[in-house]
PDB file of C-alpha atoms in Angstrom:
ATOM      1  CA  UNK A1403      -2.295 218.781  85.863  1.00  0.00           C
ATOM      2  CA  UNK A1404      -0.308 220.613  83.179  1.00  0.00           C
ATOM      3  CA  UNK A1405       2.352 218.933  81.117  1.00  0.00           C
ATOM      4  CA  UNK A1406       5.245 220.727  82.825  1.00  0.00           C
ATOM      5  CA  UNK A1407       4.299 219.422  86.258  1.00  0.00           C
ATOM      6  CA  UNK A1408       3.273 215.989  84.971  1.00  0.00           C
ATOM      7  CA  UNK A1409       6.793 215.359  83.665  1.00  0.00           C
ATOM      8  CA  UNK A1410       8.512 216.957  86.674  1.00  0.00           C
ATOM      9  CA  UNK A1411       9.814 214.694  89.396  1.00  0.00           C
ATOM     10  CA  UNK A1412      11.350 217.488  91.449  1.00  0.00           C
ATOM     11  CA  UNK A1413       9.757 220.814  92.333  1.00  0.00           C
ATOM     12  CA  UNK A1414      11.469 223.799  93.904  1.00  0.00           C
ATOM     13  CA  UNK A1415       9.460 226.496  95.636  1.00  0.00           C
ATOM     14  CA  UNK A1416      11.208 229.803  96.213  1.00  0.00           C
ATOM     15  CA  UNK A1417      10.314 232.640  98.542  1.00  0.00           C
ATOM     16  CA  UNK A1418      12.198 235.785  97.523  1.00  0.00           C
ATOM     17  CA  UNK A1419      12.801 238.532 100.007  1.00  0.00           C
ATOM     18  CA  UNK A1420      15.422 241.074  98.925  1.00  0.00           C
ATOM     19  CA  UNK A1421      18.980 239.891  99.734  1.00  0.00           C
ATOM     20  CA  UNK A1422      18.464 236.131 100.023  1.00  0.00           C
ATOM     21  CA  UNK A1423      15.871 233.608  98.958  1.00  0.00           C
ATOM     22  CA  UNK A1424      14.600 230.479 100.645  1.00  0.00           C
ATOM     23  CA  UNK A1425      14.134 227.330  98.595  1.00  0.00           C
ATOM     24  CA  UNK A1426      12.232 224.132  99.316  1.00  0.00           C
ATOM     25  CA  UNK A1427      12.894 221.088  97.141  1.00  0.00           C
ATOM     26  CA  UNK A1428      10.190 218.440  96.858  1.00  0.00           C
ATOM     27  CA  UNK A1429      11.325 215.210  95.225  1.00  0.00           C
ATOM     28  CA  UNK A1430       9.412 212.120  94.190  1.00  0.00           C
ATOM     29  CA  UNK A1431      11.147 210.330  97.089  1.00  0.00           C
ATOM     30  CA  UNK A1432       8.985 212.349  99.458  1.00  0.00           C
ATOM     31  CA  UNK A1433      11.674 214.081 101.526  1.00  0.00           C
ATOM     32  CA  UNK A1434      11.555 217.884 101.577  1.00  0.00           C
ATOM     33  CA  UNK A1435      14.808 219.794 101.703  1.00  0.00           C
ATOM     34  CA  UNK A1436      15.203 223.500 102.464  1.00  0.00           C
ATOM     35  CA  UNK A1437      18.087 225.891 102.042  1.00  0.00           C
ATOM     36  CA  UNK A1438      18.743 229.638 101.728  1.00  0.00           C
ATOM     37  CA  UNK A1439      20.807 231.240  98.965  1.00  0.00           C
ATOM     38  CA  UNK A1440      22.031 234.760  98.234  1.00  0.00           C
ATOM     39  CA  UNK A1441      19.928 236.610  95.664  1.00  0.00           C
ATOM     40  CA  UNK A1442      22.881 236.854  93.253  1.00  0.00           C
ATOM     41  CA  UNK A1443      23.939 235.032  90.069  1.00  0.00           C
ATOM     42  CA  UNK A1444      26.235 232.842  92.211  1.00  0.00           C
ATOM     43  CA  UNK A1445      23.255 232.012  94.434  1.00  0.00           C
ATOM     44  CA  UNK A1446      21.119 231.123  91.394  1.00  0.00           C
ATOM     45  CA  UNK A1447      23.816 228.728  90.163  1.00  0.00           C
ATOM     46  CA  UNK A1448      24.189 227.255  93.654  1.00  0.00           C
ATOM     47  CA  UNK A1449      20.420 226.636  93.760  1.00  0.00           C
ATOM     48  CA  UNK A1450      20.490 224.571  90.563  1.00  0.00           C
ATOM     49  CA  UNK A1451      23.605 222.702  91.705  1.00  0.00           C
ATOM     50  CA  UNK A1452      21.936 221.916  95.031  1.00  0.00           C
ATOM     51  CA  UNK A1453      18.789 220.688  93.267  1.00  0.00           C
ATOM     52  CA  UNK A1454      20.835 218.557  90.853  1.00  0.00           C
ATOM     53  CA  UNK A1455      22.671 217.021  93.816  1.00  0.00           C
ATOM     54  CA  UNK A1456      19.362 215.775  95.210  1.00  0.00           C
ATOM     55  CA  UNK A1457      17.821 214.650  91.957  1.00  0.00           C
ATOM     56  CA  UNK A1458      20.395 214.403  89.185  1.00  0.00           C
ATOM     57  CA  UNK A1459      18.878 213.688  85.818  1.00  0.00           C
ATOM     58  CA  UNK A1460      15.292 214.546  86.754  1.00  0.00           C
ATOM     59  CA  UNK A1461      13.116 217.264  85.301  1.00  0.00           C
ATOM     60  CA  UNK A1462      12.809 220.235  87.644  1.00  0.00           C
ATOM     61  CA  UNK A1463      10.004 222.804  87.851  1.00  0.00           C
ATOM     62  CA  UNK A1464      10.943 225.975  89.745  1.00  0.00           C
ATOM     63  CA  UNK A1465       8.089 228.062  91.151  1.00  0.00           C
ATOM     64  CA  UNK A1466       8.518 231.469  92.743  1.00  0.00           C
ATOM     65  CA  UNK A1467       6.305 234.267  93.897  1.00  0.00           C
ATOM     66  CA  UNK A1468       6.109 237.531  91.986  1.00  0.00           C
ATOM     67  CA  UNK A1469       7.764 240.064  94.278  1.00  0.00           C
ATOM     68  CA  UNK A1470       7.823 243.319  92.388  1.00  0.00           C
ATOM     69  CA  UNK A1471      10.929 242.636  90.359  1.00  0.00           C
ATOM     70  CA  UNK A1472      13.173 240.645  92.725  1.00  0.00           C
ATOM     71  CA  UNK A1473      12.196 237.482  90.861  1.00  0.00           C
ATOM     72  CA  UNK A1474      13.242 238.655  87.369  1.00  0.00           C
ATOM     73  CA  UNK A1475      16.915 237.711  87.500  1.00  0.00           C
ATOM     74  CA  UNK A1476      16.226 234.506  89.409  1.00  0.00           C
ATOM     75  CA  UNK A1477      13.545 233.330  86.958  1.00  0.00           C
ATOM     76  CA  UNK A1478      15.878 233.969  84.041  1.00  0.00           C
ATOM     77  CA  UNK A1479      18.537 231.610  85.419  1.00  0.00           C
ATOM     78  CA  UNK A1480      16.566 228.311  85.431  1.00  0.00           C
ATOM     79  CA  UNK A1481      14.926 229.303  82.150  1.00  0.00           C
ATOM     80  CA  UNK A1482      18.383 229.709  80.570  1.00  0.00           C
ATOM     81  CA  UNK A1483      19.382 226.326  82.044  1.00  0.00           C
ATOM     82  CA  UNK A1484      16.452 224.615  80.235  1.00  0.00           C
ATOM     83  CA  UNK A1485      14.393 224.207  83.402  1.00  0.00           C
ATOM     84  CA  UNK A1486      10.738 225.140  83.722  1.00  0.00           C
ATOM     85  CA  UNK A1487      10.268 228.286  85.784  1.00  0.00           C
ATOM     86  CA  UNK A1488       6.935 229.737  86.872  1.00  0.00           C
ATOM     87  CA  UNK A1489       6.368 233.160  88.401  1.00  0.00           C
ATOM     88  CA  UNK A1490       3.274 232.854  90.560  1.00  0.00           C
ATOM     89  CA  UNK A1491       0.913 235.435  91.976  1.00  0.00           C
ATOM     90  CA  UNK A1492       1.742 235.036  95.695  1.00  0.00           C
ATOM     91  CA  UNK A1493      -1.912 235.491  96.647  1.00  0.00           C
ATOM     92  CA  UNK A1494      -2.816 232.323  94.723  1.00  0.00           C
ATOM     93  CA  UNK A1495      -0.219 230.270  96.576  1.00  0.00           C
ATOM     94  CA  UNK A1496      -1.258 231.764  99.924  1.00  0.00           C
ATOM     95  CA  UNK A1497      -4.950 231.001  99.389  1.00  0.00           C
ATOM     96  CA  UNK A1498      -4.147 227.507  98.124  1.00  0.00           C
ATOM     97  CA  UNK A1499      -2.294 227.003 101.413  1.00  0.00           C
ATOM     98  CA  UNK A1500      -5.193 228.360 103.471  1.00  0.00           C
ATOM     99  CA  UNK A1501      -7.522 225.950 101.662  1.00  0.00           C
ATOM    100  CA  UNK A1502      -5.178 223.144 102.723  1.00  0.00           C
ATOM    101  CA  UNK A1503      -5.051 224.389 106.325  1.00  0.00           C
ATOM    102  CA  UNK A1504      -1.594 226.017 106.158  1.00  0.00           C
ATOM    103  CA  UNK A1505      -1.315 229.437 107.744  1.00  0.00           C
ATOM    104  CA  UNK A1506       2.414 229.866 108.464  1.00  0.00           C
ATOM    105  CA  UNK A1507       4.169 233.089 107.531  1.00  0.00           C
ATOM    106  CA  UNK A1508       7.797 231.942 107.949  1.00  0.00           C
ATOM    107  CA  UNK A1509      10.046 232.122 104.868  1.00  0.00           C
ATOM    108  CA  UNK A1510      10.745 228.388 104.999  1.00  0.00           C
ATOM    109  CA  UNK A1511       7.021 227.634 105.186  1.00  0.00           C
ATOM    110  CA  UNK A1512       6.369 230.064 102.311  1.00  0.00           C
ATOM    111  CA  UNK A1513       8.911 228.281 100.099  1.00  0.00           C
ATOM    112  CA  UNK A1514       7.276 224.941 100.986  1.00  0.00           C
ATOM    113  CA  UNK A1515       3.846 226.378 100.209  1.00  0.00           C
ATOM    114  CA  UNK A1516       5.024 227.683  96.814  1.00  0.00           C
ATOM    115  CA  UNK A1517       6.603 224.287  96.039  1.00  0.00           C
ATOM    116  CA  UNK A1518       3.357 222.481  96.895  1.00  0.00           C
ATOM    117  CA  UNK A1519       1.361 224.950  94.807  1.00  0.00           C
ATOM    118  CA  UNK A1520       3.740 224.461  91.860  1.00  0.00           C
ATOM    119  CA  UNK A1521       3.494 220.687  92.179  1.00  0.00           C
ATOM    120  CA  UNK A1522      -0.292 220.578  92.595  1.00  0.00           C
ATOM    121  CA  UNK A1523      -1.464 223.371  90.286  1.00  0.00           C
ATOM    122  CA  UNK A1524       1.163 223.218  87.491  1.00  0.00           C
ATOM    123  CA  UNK A1525       1.316 226.980  86.837  1.00  0.00           C
ATOM    124  CA  UNK A1526       2.302 227.981  83.304  1.00  0.00           C
ATOM    125  CA  UNK A1527       5.941 228.315  82.355  1.00  0.00           C
ATOM    126  CA  UNK A1528       7.444 231.785  82.492  1.00  0.00           C
ATOM    127  CA  UNK A1529       9.292 233.246  79.543  1.00  0.00           C
ATOM    128  CA  UNK A1530      11.581 236.246  79.842  1.00  0.00           C
ATOM    129  CA  UNK A1531      10.240 239.548  78.561  1.00  0.00           C
ATOM    130  CA  UNK A1532      11.749 241.046  75.436  1.00  0.00           C
ATOM    131  CA  UNK A1533      14.845 243.229  76.020  1.00  0.00           C
ATOM    132  CA  UNK A1534      12.922 246.432  75.281  1.00  0.00           C
ATOM    133  CA  UNK A1535      10.269 245.491  77.860  1.00  0.00           C
ATOM    134  CA  UNK A1536      12.981 244.824  80.465  1.00  0.00           C
ATOM    135  CA  UNK A1537      14.608 248.152  79.683  1.00  0.00           C
ATOM    136  CA  UNK A1538      11.285 249.967  80.039  1.00  0.00           C
ATOM    137  CA  UNK A1539      10.547 248.243  83.368  1.00  0.00           C
ATOM    138  CA  UNK A1540      14.003 249.123  84.687  1.00  0.00           C
ATOM    139  CA  UNK A1541      13.457 252.753  83.718  1.00  0.00           C
ATOM    140  CA  UNK A1542      10.090 252.872  85.511  1.00  0.00           C
ATOM    141  CA  UNK A1543      11.561 251.257  88.639  1.00  0.00           C
ATOM    142  CA  UNK A1544      14.420 253.768  88.719  1.00  0.00           C
ATOM    143  CA  UNK A1545      11.992 256.640  88.265  1.00  0.00           C
ATOM    144  CA  UNK A1546       9.750 255.371  91.058  1.00  0.00           C
TER     145      UNK A1546
END
């Protein structure tokens, strides 16, 4: 296991459709909690507040699937709040779930699957791209 996950006692898995995102919080106490949030800066702040309410003072690792850009703003928020964030190839999380016998396609199950993958595989921490890279990506997305 990587150092980020070894120190983490709470893991959040996030499934990001467009307007909202589903989150699953896994704590060392063993109880899973799930909740949906709007995919907005207020929703990002609410996510961290919700996680802190269930595990104040613990290290948190946030894992989310790469979704073609919807994850950019969300990944930036925990990173700015000194939390570990990982942007994961969704195929890796899906196949890790299939290997463990999980085949659900529901958003809540996807968030749980991403949380378990983040906990078990300790994906590397994400760092935000440089401003010029973000600007270039935004230009390409607008053009497309």
